[in-house]
CSV table of C-alpha atoms in Angstrom, one decimal:
chain,number,residue,atom,x,y,z
A,1042,MET,CA,-30.1,-228.9,-26.3
A,1043,PRO,CA,-27.5,-226.2,-25.2
A,1044,ILE,CA,-27.9,-224.7,-21.7
A,1045,ASP,CA,-27.2,-220.9,-21.5
A,1046,PHE,CA,-25.5,-220.0,-18.2
A,1047,SER,CA,-24.7,-216.4,-19.2
A,1048,LEU,CA,-26.2,-213.4,-17.4
A,1049,THR,CA,-28.5,-211.0,-19.3
A,1050,GLU,CA,-27.4,-207.5,-20.2
A,1051,ASP,CA,-29.6,-206.0,-17.5
A,1052,GLN,CA,-28.1,-208.3,-14.9
A,1053,ARG,CA,-24.6,-207.4,-16.0
A,1054,ALA,CA,-25.4,-203.7,-15.8
A,1055,MET,CA,-26.9,-204.1,-12.4
A,1056,LEU,CA,-23.8,-205.9,-11.2
A,1057,GLU,CA,-21.5,-203.3,-12.6
A,1058,THR,CA,-23.3,-200.6,-10.6
A,1059,VAL,CA,-23.3,-202.6,-7.4
A,1060,ALA,CA,-19.6,-203.6,-7.9
A,1061,ARG,CA,-18.6,-199.9,-8.3
A,1062,LEU,CA,-20.3,-199.0,-5.1
A,1063,ARG,CA,-18.7,-202.0,-3.3
A,1064,LYS,CA,-15.2,-201.0,-4.5
A,1065,GLU,CA,-15.6,-197.3,-3.9
A,1066,VAL,CA,-17.6,-197.1,-0.7
A,1067,ILE,CA,-18.5,-200.4,1.0
A,1068,ALA,CA,-15.3,-202.4,1.1
A,1069,PRO,CA,-13.0,-199.4,2.1
A,1070,GLY,CA,-15.2,-198.8,5.2
A,1071,ALA,CA,-15.9,-202.4,6.2
A,1072,MET,CA,-13.9,-202.3,9.5
A,1073,ARG,CA,-16.1,-199.5,10.7
A,1074,TRP,CA,-19.0,-201.8,11.4
A,1075,LEU,CA,-17.2,-204.5,13.5
A,1076,ASP,CA,-18.3,-202.9,16.7
A,1077,GLY,CA,-22.0,-203.5,16.1
A,1078,ALA,CA,-22.9,-200.1,14.5
A,1079,PHE,CA,-25.5,-200.3,11.8
A,1080,PRO,CA,-24.2,-199.3,8.3
A,1081,TYR,CA,-26.8,-196.6,7.6
A,1082,PRO,CA,-24.5,-194.7,5.1
A,1083,ASN,CA,-24.1,-197.8,3.0
A,1084,MET,CA,-27.8,-198.5,3.1
A,1085,GLU,CA,-28.6,-195.0,1.9
A,1086,ARG,CA,-26.3,-195.4,-1.1
A,1087,LEU,CA,-27.8,-198.8,-1.9
A,1088,ALA,CA,-31.3,-197.4,-1.7
A,1089,GLU,CA,-30.2,-194.7,-4.2
A,1090,ILE,CA,-29.3,-197.4,-6.8
A,1091,GLY,CA,-32.5,-199.4,-6.2
A,1092,VAL,CA,-31.0,-202.4,-4.3
A,1093,LEU,CA,-33.2,-202.0,-1.2
A,1094,GLY,CA,-36.3,-202.2,-3.4
A,1095,MET,CA,-35.4,-205.4,-5.2
A,1096,ALA,CA,-38.1,-207.4,-3.4
A,1097,VAL,CA,-40.7,-204.5,-3.7
A,1098,PRO,CA,-43.1,-204.8,-6.7
A,1099,GLU,CA,-42.8,-202.0,-9.2
A,1100,ASP,CA,-46.3,-200.7,-8.4
A,1101,TYR,CA,-45.0,-199.8,-5.0
A,1102,GLY,CA,-41.8,-198.1,-6.1
A,1103,GLY,CA,-39.5,-201.1,-6.2
A,1104,MET,CA,-37.6,-203.1,-8.8
A,1105,GLY,CA,-39.7,-206.2,-8.6
A,1106,ALA,CA,-36.5,-208.2,-9.1
A,1107,GLY,CA,-36.5,-212.0,-9.2
A,1108,VAL,CA,-34.7,-214.1,-6.6
A,1109,LEU,CA,-31.7,-214.7,-8.9
A,1110,ASP,CA,-31.1,-211.0,-9.5
A,1111,THR,CA,-31.3,-210.5,-5.7
A,1112,VAL,CA,-28.7,-213.3,-5.2
A,1113,LEU,CA,-26.4,-211.6,-7.6
A,1114,ALA,CA,-26.6,-208.3,-5.8
A,1115,LEU,CA,-26.1,-209.7,-2.3
A,1116,GLU,CA,-23.2,-211.8,-3.5
A,1117,GLU,CA,-21.5,-208.7,-4.8
A,1118,ILE,CA,-22.2,-206.6,-1.6
A,1119,ALA,CA,-20.9,-209.4,0.6
A,1120,LYS,CA,-17.6,-209.3,-1.2
A,1121,GLY,CA,-17.1,-205.9,0.3
A,1122,CYS,CA,-18.7,-206.2,3.8
A,1123,TYR,CA,-20.5,-208.9,5.6
A,1124,VAL,CA,-22.3,-206.6,8.0
A,1125,THR,CA,-23.7,-204.5,5.1
A,1126,ALA,CA,-24.8,-207.6,3.3
A,1127,MET,CA,-26.7,-208.8,6.4
A,1128,ALA,CA,-28.4,-205.4,6.7
A,1129,VAL,CA,-29.5,-205.6,3.1
A,1130,LEU,CA,-30.7,-209.2,3.5
A,1131,GLY,CA,-33.3,-207.8,5.9
A,1132,GLU,CA,-34.8,-205.6,3.2
A,1133,VAL,CA,-34.7,-207.9,0.2
A,1134,GLY,CA,-35.5,-211.2,1.8
A,1135,VAL,CA,-38.5,-213.1,3.2
A,1136,GLN,CA,-39.8,-210.2,5.3
A,1137,THR,CA,-40.5,-207.9,2.3
A,1138,ARG,CA,-41.7,-210.8,0.2
A,1139,ILE,CA,-44.2,-211.8,2.9
A,1140,LEU,CA,-45.5,-208.2,3.0
A,1141,ALA,CA,-45.7,-208.0,-0.8
A,1142,SER,CA,-47.5,-211.4,-1.1
A,1143,PHE,CA,-49.8,-211.5,1.9
A,1144,ALA,CA,-50.4,-208.0,3.4
A,1145,PRO,CA,-53.6,-206.1,2.7
A,1146,GLU,CA,-53.4,-203.1,0.4
A,1147,PRO,CA,-53.2,-200.4,3.0
A,1148,LEU,CA,-50.2,-202.0,4.6
A,1149,LYS,CA,-48.5,-202.5,1.3
A,1150,ARG,CA,-49.1,-198.8,0.3
A,1151,ARG,CA,-47.7,-197.7,3.7
A,1152,TRP,CA,-44.6,-199.8,4.0
A,1153,LEU,CA,-43.4,-201.1,0.7
A,1154,PRO,CA,-42.4,-197.7,-0.8
A,1155,ALA,CA,-40.6,-196.9,2.5
A,1156,ILE,CA,-38.6,-200.1,2.2
A,1157,ALA,CA,-37.6,-199.3,-1.3
A,1158,GLU,CA,-36.5,-195.8,-0.3
A,1159,GLY,CA,-34.5,-197.0,2.7
A,1160,ARG,CA,-36.8,-195.4,5.2
A,1161,CYS,CA,-38.0,-198.7,6.8
A,1162,ILE,CA,-35.7,-201.3,8.4
A,1163,LEU,CA,-37.3,-204.7,8.8
A,1164,SER,CA,-36.7,-207.4,11.4
A,1165,ILE,CA,-38.1,-211.0,11.2
A,1166,CYS,CA,-38.8,-212.7,14.5
A,1167,MET,CA,-38.8,-216.5,14.5
A,1168,THR,CA,-36.4,-218.0,17.0
A,1169,GLU,CA,-37.5,-218.2,20.7
A,1170,PRO,CA,-35.4,-218.9,23.8
A,1171,ASN,CA,-36.5,-222.5,23.9
A,1172,VAL,CA,-37.5,-223.0,20.2
A,1173,GLY,CA,-35.1,-222.7,17.3
A,1174,THR,CA,-35.7,-225.0,14.3
A,1175,ASP,CA,-38.8,-226.6,15.8
A,1176,LEU,CA,-41.2,-223.8,14.8
A,1177,ALA,CA,-44.3,-225.9,15.4
A,1178,ASN,CA,-43.7,-225.6,19.1
A,1179,MET,CA,-43.3,-221.9,19.4
A,1180,THR,CA,-45.1,-220.3,22.3
A,1181,THR,CA,-45.5,-216.7,21.1
A,1182,ASN,CA,-49.3,-216.3,20.7
A,1183,ALA,CA,-51.7,-213.9,19.0
A,1184,ARG,CA,-55.3,-213.9,20.4
A,1185,VAL,CA,-58.0,-212.6,18.1
A,1186,LEU,CA,-60.4,-210.6,20.2
A,1187,GLY,CA,-63.0,-209.2,17.9
A,1188,ASP,CA,-61.6,-206.0,16.4
A,1189,ARG,CA,-58.1,-206.4,17.9
A,1190,VAL,CA,-55.3,-208.9,18.2
A,1191,VAL,CA,-53.3,-209.3,21.4
A,1192,LEU,CA,-49.7,-210.6,21.0
A,1193,ASN,CA,-47.6,-212.1,23.8
A,1194,GLY,CA,-44.3,-213.9,23.7
A,1195,ALA,CA,-40.5,-213.6,23.5
A,1196,LYS,CA,-38.1,-214.0,20.6
A,1197,THR,CA,-34.2,-214.2,20.8
A,1198,LEU,CA,-31.2,-213.8,18.5
A,1199,ILE,CA,-33.1,-211.4,16.3
A,1200,SER,CA,-31.2,-209.3,13.7
A,1201,ARG,CA,-31.8,-205.6,13.2
A,1202,ALA,CA,-34.3,-205.4,16.1
A,1203,ALA,CA,-32.7,-202.2,17.5
A,1204,GLU,CA,-33.0,-200.4,14.2
A,1205,ALA,CA,-36.3,-201.8,12.8
A,1206,GLN,CA,-39.4,-199.8,12.1
A,1207,LEU,CA,-41.3,-203.0,11.4
A,1208,PHE,CA,-41.3,-206.5,12.8
A,1209,ILE,CA,-42.5,-209.6,10.9
A,1210,VAL,CA,-43.4,-212.0,13.7
A,1211,PHE,CA,-44.1,-215.7,13.3
A,1212,THR,CA,-46.7,-216.5,16.0
A,1213,ARG,CA,-49.2,-219.1,17.2
A,1214,VAL,CA,-52.8,-217.9,16.7
A,1215,ASP,CA,-55.4,-218.4,19.3
A,1216,GLY,CA,-53.3,-221.0,21.1
A,1217,VAL,CA,-54.0,-223.7,18.4
A,1218,PRO,CA,-51.2,-226.3,19.0
A,1219,GLY,CA,-48.7,-227.7,16.6
A,1220,SER,CA,-48.0,-226.5,13.0
A,1221,LYS,CA,-51.6,-225.8,12.3
A,1222,GLY,CA,-51.6,-222.9,14.8
A,1223,ILE,CA,-48.8,-220.9,13.2
A,1224,GLY,CA,-49.4,-217.5,11.5
A,1225,CYS,CA,-47.7,-214.2,11.0
A,1226,ALA,CA,-48.2,-210.7,12.4
A,1227,VAL,CA,-46.8,-207.3,11.6
A,1228,VAL,CA,-45.8,-205.0,14.6
A,1229,GLU,CA,-44.6,-201.4,14.3
A,1230,GLN,CA,-41.8,-200.0,16.4
A,1231,GLY,CA,-43.2,-197.9,19.2
A,1232,THR,CA,-46.3,-200.1,19.7
A,1233,PRO,CA,-47.0,-200.3,23.5
A,1234,GLY,CA,-45.7,-203.6,24.9
A,1235,LEU,CA,-43.0,-204.1,22.3
A,1236,SER,CA,-39.4,-204.0,23.6
A,1237,ALA,CA,-36.1,-204.9,21.9
A,1238,GLU,CA,-32.8,-205.2,23.8
A,1239,PRO,CA,-29.5,-205.7,21.9
A,1240,LYS,CA,-27.8,-208.4,23.8
A,1241,TYR,CA,-25.4,-210.5,21.7
A,1242,HIS,CA,-22.5,-209.2,19.8
A,1243,THR,CA,-21.7,-211.7,17.0
A,1244,MET,CA,-18.4,-212.9,15.5
A,1245,GLY,CA,-19.4,-211.1,12.3
A,1246,GLY,CA,-19.8,-207.7,14.0
A,1247,GLU,CA,-23.6,-207.1,14.2
A,1248,TYR,CA,-25.8,-207.3,17.3
A,1249,LEU,CA,-28.6,-209.7,17.9
A,1250,SER,CA,-31.5,-208.8,20.3
A,1251,ASP,CA,-34.0,-210.2,22.6
A,1252,VAL,CA,-37.5,-209.0,21.6
A,1253,ARG,CA,-40.6,-209.2,23.9
A,1254,PHE,CA,-44.3,-208.7,23.2
A,1255,GLU,CA,-46.3,-208.0,26.3
A,1256,ASN,CA,-50.0,-207.5,25.6
A,1257,VAL,CA,-49.2,-205.8,22.3
A,1258,GLU,CA,-52.5,-204.8,20.7
A,1259,LEU,CA,-52.7,-204.8,16.9
A,1260,PRO,CA,-55.5,-204.1,14.4
A,1261,PRO,CA,-56.8,-207.4,12.8
A,1262,GLU,CA,-55.3,-206.5,9.4
A,1263,ASN,CA,-51.8,-206.8,11.0
A,1264,LEU,CA,-52.4,-210.5,11.3
A,1265,LEU,CA,-51.3,-211.3,7.7
A,1266,LEU,CA,-51.6,-215.1,7.9
A,1267,ARG,CA,-53.7,-216.8,10.5
A,1268,GLY,CA,-53.6,-220.4,11.7
A,1269,ASP,CA,-52.4,-223.3,9.5
A,1270,SER,CA,-50.0,-221.1,7.5
A,1271,LEU,CA,-46.7,-222.6,8.4
A,1272,ARG,CA,-46.3,-224.3,5.0
A,1273,THR,CA,-47.1,-221.1,3.2
A,1274,LEU,CA,-44.6,-219.2,5.4
A,1275,MET,CA,-41.9,-221.8,4.9
A,1276,ASN,CA,-42.4,-221.7,1.1
A,1277,ALA,CA,-41.7,-218.0,1.3
A,1278,PHE,CA,-38.7,-218.7,3.6
A,1279,ASN,CA,-37.1,-220.6,0.8
A,1280,VAL,CA,-36.1,-217.2,-0.6
A,1281,GLN,CA,-33.9,-216.8,2.5
A,1282,ARG,CA,-32.3,-220.2,1.8
A,1283,CYS,CA,-31.0,-218.7,-1.4
A,1284,LEU,CA,-30.0,-215.3,-0.1
A,1285,ASN,CA,-28.1,-216.6,3.0
A,1286,PRO,CA,-25.7,-218.7,0.8
A,1287,ALA,CA,-25.4,-215.7,-1.6
A,1288,ILE,CA,-23.7,-213.8,1.2
A,1289,CYS,CA,-21.5,-216.9,1.9
A,1290,LEU,CA,-20.6,-217.2,-1.8
A,1291,GLY,CA,-19.6,-213.5,-1.9
A,1292,LEU,CA,-17.4,-213.9,1.2
A,1293,ALA,CA,-15.7,-217.0,-0.3
A,1294,GLU,CA,-15.1,-215.1,-3.6
A,1295,SER,CA,-13.5,-212.2,-1.7
A,1296,SER,CA,-11.2,-214.6,0.2
A,1297,LEU,CA,-10.1,-216.2,-3.1
A,1298,GLU,CA,-9.5,-212.9,-4.8
A,1299,GLU,CA,-7.5,-211.6,-1.8
A,1300,SER,CA,-5.5,-214.8,-1.7
A,1301,VAL,CA,-4.6,-214.5,-5.4
A,1302,ARG,CA,-3.5,-210.9,-4.7
A,1303,TYR,CA,-1.4,-212.0,-1.7
A,1304,GLY,CA,0.1,-214.8,-3.7
A,1305,ARG,CA,1.3,-212.3,-6.4
A,1306,ASP,CA,2.5,-209.7,-3.9
A,1307,ARG,CA,4.1,-211.7,-1.2
A,1308,SER,CA,7.5,-213.3,-1.8
A,1309,ALA,CA,9.3,-216.2,0.0
A,1310,PHE,CA,12.7,-217.8,-0.9
A,1311,GLY,CA,13.1,-215.3,-3.7
A,1312,ARG,CA,9.9,-215.7,-5.6
A,1313,PRO,CA,6.1,-214.9,-5.2
A,1314,VAL,CA,4.4,-217.4,-2.9
A,1315,GLY,CA,1.8,-218.0,-5.7
A,1316,ASP,CA,4.5,-219.7,-7.7
A,1317,PHE,CA,4.7,-222.6,-5.3
A,1318,GLN,CA,2.7,-225.7,-6.2
A,1319,GLY,CA,1.3,-226.1,-2.7
A,1320,MET,CA,-0.2,-222.6,-2.9
A,1321,ARG,CA,-1.5,-223.0,-6.4
A,1322,TRP,CA,-3.3,-226.2,-5.4
A,1323,LYS,CA,-5.0,-224.4,-2.5
A,1324,LEU,CA,-6.2,-221.7,-4.9
A,1325,ALA,CA,-7.3,-224.2,-7.5
A,1326,ASP,CA,-9.4,-226.1,-4.9
A,1327,MET,CA,-10.9,-222.8,-3.6
A,1328,TRP,CA,-12.0,-221.8,-7.1
A,1329,THR,CA,-13.4,-225.2,-8.0
A,1330,GLN,CA,-15.5,-225.3,-4.8
A,1331,ILE,CA,-16.8,-221.7,-5.4
A,1332,GLU,CA,-17.9,-222.5,-9.0
A,1333,ALA,CA,-19.6,-225.7,-7.9
A,1334,GLY,CA,-21.5,-223.7,-5.2
A,1335,ARG,CA,-22.4,-220.9,-7.6
A,1336,SER,CA,-23.9,-223.4,-10.1
A,1337,LEU,CA,-26.1,-225.0,-7.5
A,1338,LEU,CA,-27.2,-221.7,-6.0
A,1339,TYR,CA,-28.0,-220.0,-9.2
A,1340,ARG,CA,-30.1,-223.0,-10.3
A,1341,ALA,CA,-32.0,-222.9,-7.0
A,1342,ALA,CA,-32.6,-219.1,-7.4
A,1343,ALA,CA,-33.7,-219.5,-11.0
A,1344,SER,CA,-36.4,-222.1,-9.9
A,1345,ALA,CA,-38.4,-219.4,-8.0
A,1346,ASN,CA,-42.0,-219.0,-9.1
A,1347,PRO,CA,-42.4,-216.9,-7.0
A,1348,PHE,CA,-40.5,-218.9,-4.4
A,1349,PRO,CA,-37.6,-221.3,-5.0
A,1350,ASP,CA,-38.0,-225.0,-5.0
A,1351,PRO,CA,-37.5,-226.3,-1.4
A,1352,ALA,CA,-35.1,-229.1,-2.2
A,1353,LEU,CA,-32.9,-227.1,-4.5
A,1354,ALA,CA,-32.8,-224.2,-2.1
A,1355,ALA,CA,-31.9,-226.5,0.8
A,1356,MET,CA,-29.2,-228.3,-1.2
A,1357,ALA,CA,-27.7,-224.9,-2.3
A,1358,LYS,CA,-27.7,-223.7,1.2
A,1359,ILE,CA,-26.1,-226.9,2.6
A,1360,PHE,CA,-23.3,-226.9,0.0
A,1361,VAL,CA,-22.5,-223.2,-0.2
A,1362,ASN,CA,-22.6,-222.7,3.6
A,1363,GLU,CA,-20.1,-225.5,4.2
A,1364,MET,CA,-18.0,-224.8,1.1
A,1365,SER,CA,-17.6,-221.2,2.1
A,1366,ILE,CA,-16.3,-222.1,5.6
A,1367,ARG,CA,-13.6,-224.2,4.0
A,1368,VAL,CA,-12.7,-221.6,1.4
A,1369,CYS,CA,-12.6,-218.7,3.9
A,1370,SER,CA,-10.5,-220.8,6.3
A,1371,GLU,CA,-8.0,-221.5,3.5
A,1372,GLY,CA,-7.9,-217.8,2.8
A,1373,VAL,CA,-6.8,-217.2,6.3
A,1374,GLN,CA,-4.2,-219.9,6.0
A,1375,VAL,CA,-2.8,-218.5,2.7
A,1376,HIS,CA,-2.2,-215.1,4.4
A,1377,GLY,CA,-0.3,-216.7,7.4
A,1378,GLY,CA,-0.2,-214.5,10.4
A,1379,TYR,CA,-1.7,-211.5,8.6
A,1380,GLY,CA,-4.8,-213.6,8.0
A,1381,PHE,CA,-5.5,-213.6,11.7
A,1382,THR,CA,-5.8,-209.8,11.8
A,1383,ASN,CA,-9.0,-207.7,11.2
A,1384,GLU,CA,-7.1,-205.4,8.9
A,1385,PHE,CA,-7.2,-208.2,6.3
A,1386,ALA,CA,-10.5,-209.0,4.6
A,1387,VAL,CA,-9.9,-212.7,4.9
A,1388,ALA,CA,-10.2,-212.6,8.7
A,1389,ARG,CA,-13.5,-210.6,8.5
A,1390,ASN,CA,-14.8,-213.0,5.9
A,1391,TYR,CA,-14.0,-216.0,8.0
A,1392,ARG,CA,-15.8,-214.6,11.0
A,1393,GLY,CA,-18.9,-213.6,9.0
A,1394,VAL,CA,-19.2,-216.8,7.0
A,1395,ARG,CA,-19.6,-218.9,10.1
A,1396,TYR,CA,-23.2,-217.5,10.4
A,1397,GLY,CA,-24.4,-219.1,7.2
A,1398,SER,CA,-24.9,-222.7,8.4
A,1399,LEU,CA,-26.7,-221.5,11.5
A,1400,GLY,CA,-29.3,-219.0,10.2
A,1401,GLY,CA,-32.2,-219.7,7.9
A,1402,GLY,CA,-32.3,-223.4,8.9
A,1403,THR,CA,-29.2,-225.3,10.0
A,1404,THR,CA,-27.5,-227.5,7.5
A,1405,GLU,CA,-28.4,-230.5,9.6
A,1406,THR,CA,-32.1,-229.7,9.5
A,1407,LEU,CA,-32.0,-229.1,5.7
A,1408,ARG,CA,-30.3,-232.5,5.2
A,1409,ASN,CA,-33.4,-234.0,6.7
A,1410,LEU,CA,-35.6,-232.1,4.2
A,1411,VAL,CA,-33.6,-233.2,1.2
A,1412,GLY,CA,-33.4,-236.8,2.3
A,1413,ARG,CA,-37.1,-237.0,3.0
A,1414,ARG,CA,-38.0,-235.7,-0.4
A,1415,LEU,CA,-35.6,-238.1,-2.1
A,1416,MET,CA,-37.0,-241.1,-0.2
A,1417,GLU,CA,-40.6,-240.1,-0.8
A,1418,ARG,CA,-40.5,-238.9,-4.4
A,1419,LEU,CA,-37.7,-240.4,-6.4
A,1420,ASP,CA,-39.0,-242.7,-9.2
A,1421,LEU,CA,-36.2,-245.3,-9.6
A,1422,GLU,CA,-37.5,-246.2,-13.1
A,1423,THR,CA,-36.8,-242.7,-14.5
A,1424,GLY,CA,-34.0,-241.7,-12.1
A,1425,LEU,CA,-32.5,-238.4,-10.9
A,1426,LEU,CA,-32.4,-236.7,-14.2
A,1427,ALA,CA,-36.2,-237.0,-14.6
A,1428,PHE,CA,-36.7,-236.3,-10.9
A,1429,GLY,CA,-35.1,-232.9,-11.0
A,1430,ALA,CA,-36.4,-230.6,-8.3
A,1431,ALA,CA,-40.0,-231.6,-8.4
């Protein structure tokens, strides 16, 4: 039976629109955002063409796009600007999908149209000063006190916190220990007791913040998921494990395209450097690795129903995160000394791509997930082909 790997006409049309904006607006201004400024002008333009509403259902003014379509758009944006792609990730990723899937109707009506229109920046709060991957041991806690919820705790390394109108907070509920106590709360900017301090300027250009919740009072409907919801939340988080590598894939593609351009334009010993076998082998390896990563990532994204298969998402993230570091490093090498300067995209790509294997679950942690599923579920009689992702 033949397998069709081609994109649909709608997907191609969407990509053409995003690519045009990337070439005309996003890429030419990419250096502007290296100092930590938020790319509001780019976000406004992306909202106009519907990208910021990709995770918002059509009933609330969005596109209701699938995970694969979102991967395609983020990949294209990242080819132009890492900082802009990361800003978009906050609108089309797990935060919006948690709201769309689990929020009560009044919260959906209030916030989802604003996200689609670019009027609401979202921030997800998971990591704590002493808790990164080990979410079951987080200390942030939401106490349910009759008609109110009181939230206390601290988060760190939080993206978009200084700009966010809405925070999606992973929290313990009523002090219940372990993974059974984890839930999720929504906190609006300006709520008394909420503070966000930009503290860490990253290699990629954006700022990360410390966020504190000191006796933050919330209505009970803002506690979207109560205790024993970690598995549900992590199923939703598998979307992020496809979108994170989509950004990495776009950065790798940019580095390859820039390297081909450089190989044609730059001459040494009387001929273009791209004519030398050593250079062509580098470019061939870069392309091969990109295409292998693309296949794995698209397959993982296509498995979403509504969230991607955990093992496929994890494998895609592991491979693409690590592949893109190698490819972007080679892009710097191809450019020689120019590749070490911010004026060349390959340098910015290399700095940005290093985030991938750290955010959304480290590649080491995800290897544990994949290995555990393999050991627990593989039927040696039918083998890997029958096993698939299930």
